[in-house]
PDB file of C-alpha atoms in Angstrom:
ATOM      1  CA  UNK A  12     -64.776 -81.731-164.883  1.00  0.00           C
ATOM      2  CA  UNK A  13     -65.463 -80.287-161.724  1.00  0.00           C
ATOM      3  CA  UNK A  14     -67.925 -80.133-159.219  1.00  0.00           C
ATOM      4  CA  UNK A  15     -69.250 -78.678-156.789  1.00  0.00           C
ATOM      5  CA  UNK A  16     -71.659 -81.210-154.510  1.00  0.00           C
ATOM      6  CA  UNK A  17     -74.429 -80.002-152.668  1.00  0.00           C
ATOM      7  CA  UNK A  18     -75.868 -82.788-150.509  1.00  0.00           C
ATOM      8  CA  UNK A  19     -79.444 -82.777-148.995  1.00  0.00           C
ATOM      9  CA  UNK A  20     -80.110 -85.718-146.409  1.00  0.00           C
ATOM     10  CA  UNK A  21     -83.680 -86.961-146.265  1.00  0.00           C
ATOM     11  CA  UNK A  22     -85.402 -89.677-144.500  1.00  0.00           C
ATOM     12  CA  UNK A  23     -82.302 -91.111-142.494  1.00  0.00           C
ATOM     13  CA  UNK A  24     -83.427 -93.632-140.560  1.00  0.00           C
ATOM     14  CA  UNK A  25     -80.193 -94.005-138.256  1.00  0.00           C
ATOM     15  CA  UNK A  26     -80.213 -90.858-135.965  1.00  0.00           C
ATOM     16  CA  UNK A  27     -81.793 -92.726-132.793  1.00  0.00           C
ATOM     17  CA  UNK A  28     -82.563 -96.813-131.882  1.00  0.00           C
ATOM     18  CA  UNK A  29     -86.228 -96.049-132.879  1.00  0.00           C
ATOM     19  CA  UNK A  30     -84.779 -95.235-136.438  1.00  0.00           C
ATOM     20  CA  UNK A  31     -83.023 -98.885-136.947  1.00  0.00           C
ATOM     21  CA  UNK A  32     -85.209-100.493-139.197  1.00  0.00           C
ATOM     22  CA  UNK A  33     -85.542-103.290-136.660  1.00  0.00           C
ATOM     23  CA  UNK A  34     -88.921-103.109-134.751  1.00  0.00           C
ATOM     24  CA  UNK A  35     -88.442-103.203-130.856  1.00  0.00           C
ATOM     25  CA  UNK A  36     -89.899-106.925-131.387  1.00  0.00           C
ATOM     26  CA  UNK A  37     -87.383-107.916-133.726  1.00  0.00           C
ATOM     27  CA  UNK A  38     -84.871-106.352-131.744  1.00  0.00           C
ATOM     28  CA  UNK A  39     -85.815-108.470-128.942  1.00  0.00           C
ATOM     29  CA  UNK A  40     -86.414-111.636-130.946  1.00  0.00           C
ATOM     30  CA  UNK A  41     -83.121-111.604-132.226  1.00  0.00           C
ATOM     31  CA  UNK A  42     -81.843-110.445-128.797  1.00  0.00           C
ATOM     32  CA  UNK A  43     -83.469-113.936-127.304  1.00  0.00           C
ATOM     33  CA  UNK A  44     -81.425-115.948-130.213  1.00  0.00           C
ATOM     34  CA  UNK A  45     -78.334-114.663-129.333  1.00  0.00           C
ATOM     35  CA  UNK A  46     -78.829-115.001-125.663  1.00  0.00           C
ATOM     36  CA  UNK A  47     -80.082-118.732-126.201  1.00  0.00           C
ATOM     37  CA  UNK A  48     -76.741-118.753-128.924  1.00  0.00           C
ATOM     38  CA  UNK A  49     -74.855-118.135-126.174  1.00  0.00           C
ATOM     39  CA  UNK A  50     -76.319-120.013-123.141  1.00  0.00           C
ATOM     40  CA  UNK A  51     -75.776-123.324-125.790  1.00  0.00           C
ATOM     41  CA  UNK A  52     -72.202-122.299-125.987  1.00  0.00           C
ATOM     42  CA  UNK A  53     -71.652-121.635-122.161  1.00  0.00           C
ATOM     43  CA  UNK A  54     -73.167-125.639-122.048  1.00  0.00           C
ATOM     44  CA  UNK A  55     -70.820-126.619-124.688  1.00  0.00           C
ATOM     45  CA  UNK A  56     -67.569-125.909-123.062  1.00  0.00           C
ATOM     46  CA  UNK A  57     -65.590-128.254-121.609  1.00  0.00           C
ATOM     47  CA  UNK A  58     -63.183-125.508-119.377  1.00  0.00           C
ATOM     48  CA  UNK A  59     -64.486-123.717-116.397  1.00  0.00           C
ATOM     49  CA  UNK A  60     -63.497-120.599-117.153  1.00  0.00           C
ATOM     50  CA  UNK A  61     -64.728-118.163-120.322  1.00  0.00           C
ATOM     51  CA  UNK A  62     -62.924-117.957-123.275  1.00  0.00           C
ATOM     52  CA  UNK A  63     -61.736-115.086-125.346  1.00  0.00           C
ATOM     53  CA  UNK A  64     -62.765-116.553-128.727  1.00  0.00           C
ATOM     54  CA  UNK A  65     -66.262-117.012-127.310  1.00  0.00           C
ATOM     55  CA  UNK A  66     -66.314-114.095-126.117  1.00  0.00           C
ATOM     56  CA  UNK A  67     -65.404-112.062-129.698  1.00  0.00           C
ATOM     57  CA  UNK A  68     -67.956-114.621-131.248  1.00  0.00           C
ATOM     58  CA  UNK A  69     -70.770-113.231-129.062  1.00  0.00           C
ATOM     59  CA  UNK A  70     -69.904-109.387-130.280  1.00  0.00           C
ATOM     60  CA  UNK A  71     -70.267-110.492-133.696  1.00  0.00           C
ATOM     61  CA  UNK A  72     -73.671-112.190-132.813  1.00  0.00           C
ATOM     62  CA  UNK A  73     -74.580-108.391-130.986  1.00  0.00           C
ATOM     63  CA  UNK A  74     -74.059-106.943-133.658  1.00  0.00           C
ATOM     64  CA  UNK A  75     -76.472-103.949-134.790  1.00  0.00           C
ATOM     65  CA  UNK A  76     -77.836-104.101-138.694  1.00  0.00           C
ATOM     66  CA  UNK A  77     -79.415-100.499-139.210  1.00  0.00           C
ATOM     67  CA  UNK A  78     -80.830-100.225-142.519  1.00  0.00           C
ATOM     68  CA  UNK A  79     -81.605 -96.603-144.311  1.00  0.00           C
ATOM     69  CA  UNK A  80     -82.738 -94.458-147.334  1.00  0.00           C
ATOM     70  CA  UNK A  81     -81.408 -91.731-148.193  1.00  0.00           C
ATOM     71  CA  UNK A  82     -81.262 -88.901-151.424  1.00  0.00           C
ATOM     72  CA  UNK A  83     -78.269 -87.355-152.389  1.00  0.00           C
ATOM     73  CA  UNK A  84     -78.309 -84.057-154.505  1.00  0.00           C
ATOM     74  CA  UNK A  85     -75.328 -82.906-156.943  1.00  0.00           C
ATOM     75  CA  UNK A  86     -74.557 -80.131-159.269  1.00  0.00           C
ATOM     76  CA  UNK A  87     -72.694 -80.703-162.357  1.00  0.00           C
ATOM     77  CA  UNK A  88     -71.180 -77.345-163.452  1.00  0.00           C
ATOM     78  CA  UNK A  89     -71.085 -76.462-167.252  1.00  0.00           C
ATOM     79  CA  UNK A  90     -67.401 -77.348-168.548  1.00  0.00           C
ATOM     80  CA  UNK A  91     -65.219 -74.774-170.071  1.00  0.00           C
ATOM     81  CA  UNK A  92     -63.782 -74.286-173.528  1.00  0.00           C
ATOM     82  CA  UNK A  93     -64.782 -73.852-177.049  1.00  0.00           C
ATOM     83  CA  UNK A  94     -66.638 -77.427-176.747  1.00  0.00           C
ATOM     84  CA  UNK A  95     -68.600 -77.233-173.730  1.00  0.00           C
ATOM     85  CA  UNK A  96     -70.177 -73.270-175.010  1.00  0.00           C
ATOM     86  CA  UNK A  97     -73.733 -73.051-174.032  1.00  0.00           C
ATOM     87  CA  UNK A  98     -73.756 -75.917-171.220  1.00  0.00           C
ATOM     88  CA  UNK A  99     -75.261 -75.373-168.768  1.00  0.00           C
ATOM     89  CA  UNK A 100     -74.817 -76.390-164.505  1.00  0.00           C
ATOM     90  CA  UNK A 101     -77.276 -78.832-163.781  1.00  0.00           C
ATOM     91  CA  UNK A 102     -78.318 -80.491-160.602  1.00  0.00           C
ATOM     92  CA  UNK A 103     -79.407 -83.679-160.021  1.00  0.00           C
ATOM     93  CA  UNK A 104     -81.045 -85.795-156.964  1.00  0.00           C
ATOM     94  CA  UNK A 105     -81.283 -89.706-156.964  1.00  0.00           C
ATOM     95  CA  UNK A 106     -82.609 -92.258-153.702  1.00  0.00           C
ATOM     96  CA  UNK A 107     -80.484 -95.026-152.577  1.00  0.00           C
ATOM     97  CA  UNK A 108     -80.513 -97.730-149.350  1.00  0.00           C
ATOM     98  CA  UNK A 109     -77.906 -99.188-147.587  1.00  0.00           C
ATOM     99  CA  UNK A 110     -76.853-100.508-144.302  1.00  0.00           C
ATOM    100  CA  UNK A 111     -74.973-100.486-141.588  1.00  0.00           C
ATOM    101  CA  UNK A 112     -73.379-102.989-139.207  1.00  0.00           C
ATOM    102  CA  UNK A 113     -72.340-101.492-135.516  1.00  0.00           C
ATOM    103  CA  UNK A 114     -71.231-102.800-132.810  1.00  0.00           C
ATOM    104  CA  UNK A 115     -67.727-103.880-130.751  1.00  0.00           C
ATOM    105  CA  UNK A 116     -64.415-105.206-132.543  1.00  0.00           C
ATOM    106  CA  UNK A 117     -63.687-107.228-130.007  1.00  0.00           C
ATOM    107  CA  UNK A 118     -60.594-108.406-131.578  1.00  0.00           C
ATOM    108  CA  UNK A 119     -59.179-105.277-130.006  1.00  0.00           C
ATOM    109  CA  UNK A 120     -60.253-105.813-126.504  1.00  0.00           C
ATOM    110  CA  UNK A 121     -59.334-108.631-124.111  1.00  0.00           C
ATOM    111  CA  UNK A 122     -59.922-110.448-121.087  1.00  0.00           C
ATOM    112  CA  UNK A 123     -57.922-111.512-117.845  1.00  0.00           C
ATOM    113  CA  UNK A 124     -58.988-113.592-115.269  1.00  0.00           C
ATOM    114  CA  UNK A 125     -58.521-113.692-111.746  1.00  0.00           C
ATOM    115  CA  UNK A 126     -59.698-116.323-109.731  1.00  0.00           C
ATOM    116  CA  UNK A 127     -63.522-115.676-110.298  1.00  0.00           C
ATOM    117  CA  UNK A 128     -63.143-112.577-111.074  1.00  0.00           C
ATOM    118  CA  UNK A 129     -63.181-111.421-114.494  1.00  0.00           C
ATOM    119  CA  UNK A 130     -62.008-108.064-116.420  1.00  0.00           C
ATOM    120  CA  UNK A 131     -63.181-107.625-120.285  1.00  0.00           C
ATOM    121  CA  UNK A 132     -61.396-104.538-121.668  1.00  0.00           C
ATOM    122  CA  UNK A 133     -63.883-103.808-124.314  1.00  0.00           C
ATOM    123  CA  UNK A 134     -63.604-100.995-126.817  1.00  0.00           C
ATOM    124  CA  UNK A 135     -65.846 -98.891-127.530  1.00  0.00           C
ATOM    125  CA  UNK A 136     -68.703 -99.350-130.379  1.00  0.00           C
ATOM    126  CA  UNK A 137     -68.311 -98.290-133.549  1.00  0.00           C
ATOM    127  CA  UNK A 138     -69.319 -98.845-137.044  1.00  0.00           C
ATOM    128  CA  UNK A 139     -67.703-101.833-138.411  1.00  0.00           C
ATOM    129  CA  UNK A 140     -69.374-101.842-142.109  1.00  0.00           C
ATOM    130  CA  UNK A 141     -71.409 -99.296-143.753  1.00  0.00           C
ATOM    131  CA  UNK A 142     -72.456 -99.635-147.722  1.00  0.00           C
ATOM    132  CA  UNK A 143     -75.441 -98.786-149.819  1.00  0.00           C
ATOM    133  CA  UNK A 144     -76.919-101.004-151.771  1.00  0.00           C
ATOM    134  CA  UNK A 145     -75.978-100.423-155.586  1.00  0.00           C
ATOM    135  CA  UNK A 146     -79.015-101.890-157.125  1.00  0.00           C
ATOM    136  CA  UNK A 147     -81.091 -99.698-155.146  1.00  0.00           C
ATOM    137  CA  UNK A 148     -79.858 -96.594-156.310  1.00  0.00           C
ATOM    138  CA  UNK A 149     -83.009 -94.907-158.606  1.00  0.00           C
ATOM    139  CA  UNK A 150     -82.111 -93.383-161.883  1.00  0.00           C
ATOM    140  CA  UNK A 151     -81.361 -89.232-161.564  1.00  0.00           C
ATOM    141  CA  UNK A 152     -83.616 -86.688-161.733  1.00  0.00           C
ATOM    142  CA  UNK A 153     -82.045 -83.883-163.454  1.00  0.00           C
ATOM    143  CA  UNK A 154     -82.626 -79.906-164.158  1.00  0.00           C
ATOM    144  CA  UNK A 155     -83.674 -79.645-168.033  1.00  0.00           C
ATOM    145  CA  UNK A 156     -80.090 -79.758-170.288  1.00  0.00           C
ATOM    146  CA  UNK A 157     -79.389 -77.030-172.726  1.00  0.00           C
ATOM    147  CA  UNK A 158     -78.781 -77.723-176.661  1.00  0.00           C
ATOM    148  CA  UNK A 159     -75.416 -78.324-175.788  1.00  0.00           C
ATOM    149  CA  UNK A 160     -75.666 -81.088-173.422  1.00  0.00           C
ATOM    150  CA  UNK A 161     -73.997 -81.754-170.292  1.00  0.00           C
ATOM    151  CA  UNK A 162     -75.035 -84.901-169.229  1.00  0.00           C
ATOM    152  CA  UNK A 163     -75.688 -86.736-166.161  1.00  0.00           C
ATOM    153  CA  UNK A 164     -73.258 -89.949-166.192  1.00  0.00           C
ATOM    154  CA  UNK A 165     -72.399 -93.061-163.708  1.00  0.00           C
ATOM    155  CA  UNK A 166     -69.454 -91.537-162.311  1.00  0.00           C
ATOM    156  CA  UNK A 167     -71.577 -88.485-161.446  1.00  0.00           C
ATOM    157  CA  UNK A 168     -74.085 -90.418-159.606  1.00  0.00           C
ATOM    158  CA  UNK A 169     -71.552 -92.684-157.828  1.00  0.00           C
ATOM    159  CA  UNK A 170     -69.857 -89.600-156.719  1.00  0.00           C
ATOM    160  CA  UNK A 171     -72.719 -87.847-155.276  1.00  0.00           C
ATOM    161  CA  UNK A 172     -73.516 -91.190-153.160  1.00  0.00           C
ATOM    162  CA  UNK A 173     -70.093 -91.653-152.193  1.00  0.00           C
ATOM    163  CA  UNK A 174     -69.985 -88.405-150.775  1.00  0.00           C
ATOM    164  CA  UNK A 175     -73.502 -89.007-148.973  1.00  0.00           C
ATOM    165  CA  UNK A 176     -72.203 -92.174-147.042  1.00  0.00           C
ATOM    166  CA  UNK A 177     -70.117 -89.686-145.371  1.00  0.00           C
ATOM    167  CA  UNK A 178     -72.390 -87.817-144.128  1.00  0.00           C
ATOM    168  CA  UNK A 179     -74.238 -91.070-143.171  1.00  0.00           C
ATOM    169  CA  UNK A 180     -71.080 -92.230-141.294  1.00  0.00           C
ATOM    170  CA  UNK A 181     -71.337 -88.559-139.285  1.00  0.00           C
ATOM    171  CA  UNK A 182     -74.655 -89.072-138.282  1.00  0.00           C
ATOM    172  CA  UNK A 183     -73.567 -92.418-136.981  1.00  0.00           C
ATOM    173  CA  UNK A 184     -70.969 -91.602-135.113  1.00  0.00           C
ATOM    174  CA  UNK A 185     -72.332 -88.650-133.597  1.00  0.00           C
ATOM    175  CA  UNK A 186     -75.771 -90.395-132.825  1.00  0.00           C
ATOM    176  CA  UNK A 187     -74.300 -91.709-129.216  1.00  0.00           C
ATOM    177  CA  UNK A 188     -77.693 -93.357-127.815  1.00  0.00           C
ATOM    178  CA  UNK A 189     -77.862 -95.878-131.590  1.00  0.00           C
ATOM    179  CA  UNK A 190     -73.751 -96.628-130.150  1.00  0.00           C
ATOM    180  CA  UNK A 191     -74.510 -96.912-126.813  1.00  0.00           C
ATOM    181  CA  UNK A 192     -77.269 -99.675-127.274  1.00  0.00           C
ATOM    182  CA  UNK A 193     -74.513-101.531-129.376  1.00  0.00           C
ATOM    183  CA  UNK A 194     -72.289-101.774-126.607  1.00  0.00           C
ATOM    184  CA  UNK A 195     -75.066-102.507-123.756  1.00  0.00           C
ATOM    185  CA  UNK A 196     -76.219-105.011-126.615  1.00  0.00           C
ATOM    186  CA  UNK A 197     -72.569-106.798-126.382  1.00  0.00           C
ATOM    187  CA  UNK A 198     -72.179-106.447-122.539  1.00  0.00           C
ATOM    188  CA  UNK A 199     -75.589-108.331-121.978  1.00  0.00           C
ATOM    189  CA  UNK A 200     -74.912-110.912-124.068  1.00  0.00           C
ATOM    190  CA  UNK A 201     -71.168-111.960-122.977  1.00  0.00           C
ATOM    191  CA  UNK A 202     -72.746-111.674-119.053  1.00  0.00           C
ATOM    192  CA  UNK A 203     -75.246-114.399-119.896  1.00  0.00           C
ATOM    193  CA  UNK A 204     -72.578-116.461-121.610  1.00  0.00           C
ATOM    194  CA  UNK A 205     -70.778-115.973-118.452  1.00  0.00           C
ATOM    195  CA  UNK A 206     -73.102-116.691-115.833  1.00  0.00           C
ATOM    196  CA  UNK A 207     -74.818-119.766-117.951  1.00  0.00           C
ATOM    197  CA  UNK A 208     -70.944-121.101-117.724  1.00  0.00           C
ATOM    198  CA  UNK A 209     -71.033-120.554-114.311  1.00  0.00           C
ATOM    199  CA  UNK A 210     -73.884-122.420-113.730  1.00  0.00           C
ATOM    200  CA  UNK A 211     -72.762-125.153-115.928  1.00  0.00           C
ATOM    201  CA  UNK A 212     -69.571-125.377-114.004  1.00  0.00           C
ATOM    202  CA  UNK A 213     -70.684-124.873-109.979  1.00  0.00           C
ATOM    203  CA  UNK A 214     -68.506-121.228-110.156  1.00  0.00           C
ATOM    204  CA  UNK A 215     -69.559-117.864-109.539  1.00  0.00           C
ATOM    205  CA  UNK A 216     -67.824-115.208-111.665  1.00  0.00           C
ATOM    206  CA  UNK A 217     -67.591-111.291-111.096  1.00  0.00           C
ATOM    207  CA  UNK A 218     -67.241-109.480-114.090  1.00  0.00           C
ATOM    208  CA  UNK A 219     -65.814-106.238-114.550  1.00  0.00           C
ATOM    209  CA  UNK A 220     -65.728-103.835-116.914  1.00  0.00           C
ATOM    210  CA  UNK A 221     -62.840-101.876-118.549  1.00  0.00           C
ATOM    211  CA  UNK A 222     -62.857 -99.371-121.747  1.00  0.00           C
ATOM    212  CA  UNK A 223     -60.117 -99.108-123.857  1.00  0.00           C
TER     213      UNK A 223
END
């Protein structure tokens, strides 16, 4: 049967850093962990100089979890034929969360090392998981059905979500200040892994940075 989906975004919590559901002092709670993560790791290696897998271990540890609500609104036109006389289109509007993870696949960056001086060619940030949670999604509210009834099923509601996490993804990816913090986020953390190694090891490293 087709459709035609309207979608109406409401209460998206993911269009600046003030909108992750993190509080600044979470933020910098779990900001301290990682850095403290990370200085234990810098303590722990034997070499002198960083290492790569360290170094895509921190980004994971960077990583941003944004968390949002959101409604999605459908239609559900009237079908056609003999059976489906005196349906009628009816819309429908139901609430869901989810989250999403961003930060920096560092699996597609590397490192070269020169001396003391050290190049990271990190990508950029990105969203590397985004999903809404299924339990969470509220039961539709839906226009009043005629006697012949066109009803509101599962598929219908998954569809009109599944089209809304696009938009979510959009609003992401376009929202350059929530990406931006990602990738500071990463940068901070794999310079105090550095520079605790350094410490640990008598050496002063440079580090420079490249984007890919």
């Amino acid at each position: 049967m087709k459709k035609r989906v309207l979608l109406i975004i409401m209460g998206i919590l993911l269009l600046s850093l003030g909108a992750c559901s993190m509080e600044k002092e979470d933020t910098d709670q779990a900001t301290q962990e990682a850095e403290a993560a990370t200085e234990s790791s810098a303590k722990a290696v034997v070499n002198e100089e960083p290492d790569i897998s360290q170094i895509r271990s921190i980004c994971k540890l960077a990583t941003l979890e944004c968390y949002y609500h959101n409604v999605a609104k459908s239609e559900k036109e009237a079908g056609s034929g003999l059976t489906h006389w005196g349906e009628s289109d009816r819309k429908f509007w139901t609430e869901y969360t989810g989250v999403a993870k961003i930060g920096v696949d560092m699996s597609k960056g590397d490192m070269k090392i020169n001396g003391t001086e050290i190049t990271i060619y990190m990508p950029e940030a990105e969203i590397l998981s985004i999903k809404p949670d299924s339990e969470s999604v509220s039961t539709p509210v839906v226009d009043t059905d005629s006697w012949n009834s066109n009803p509101i099923d599962a598929d219908d509601v998954t569809g009109a979500v599944s089209v809304a996490q696009d938009d979510i993804c959009e609003s992401i990816q376009n929202d350059s200040s929530l990406l931006a913090n990602a990738q500071d986020r990463a940068k901070k953390l794999i310079e105090n892994y550095i520079n605790q190694l350094g410490e640990a090891s008598g050496t002063e490293f440079t580090v420079k940075w490249e984007s890919l």
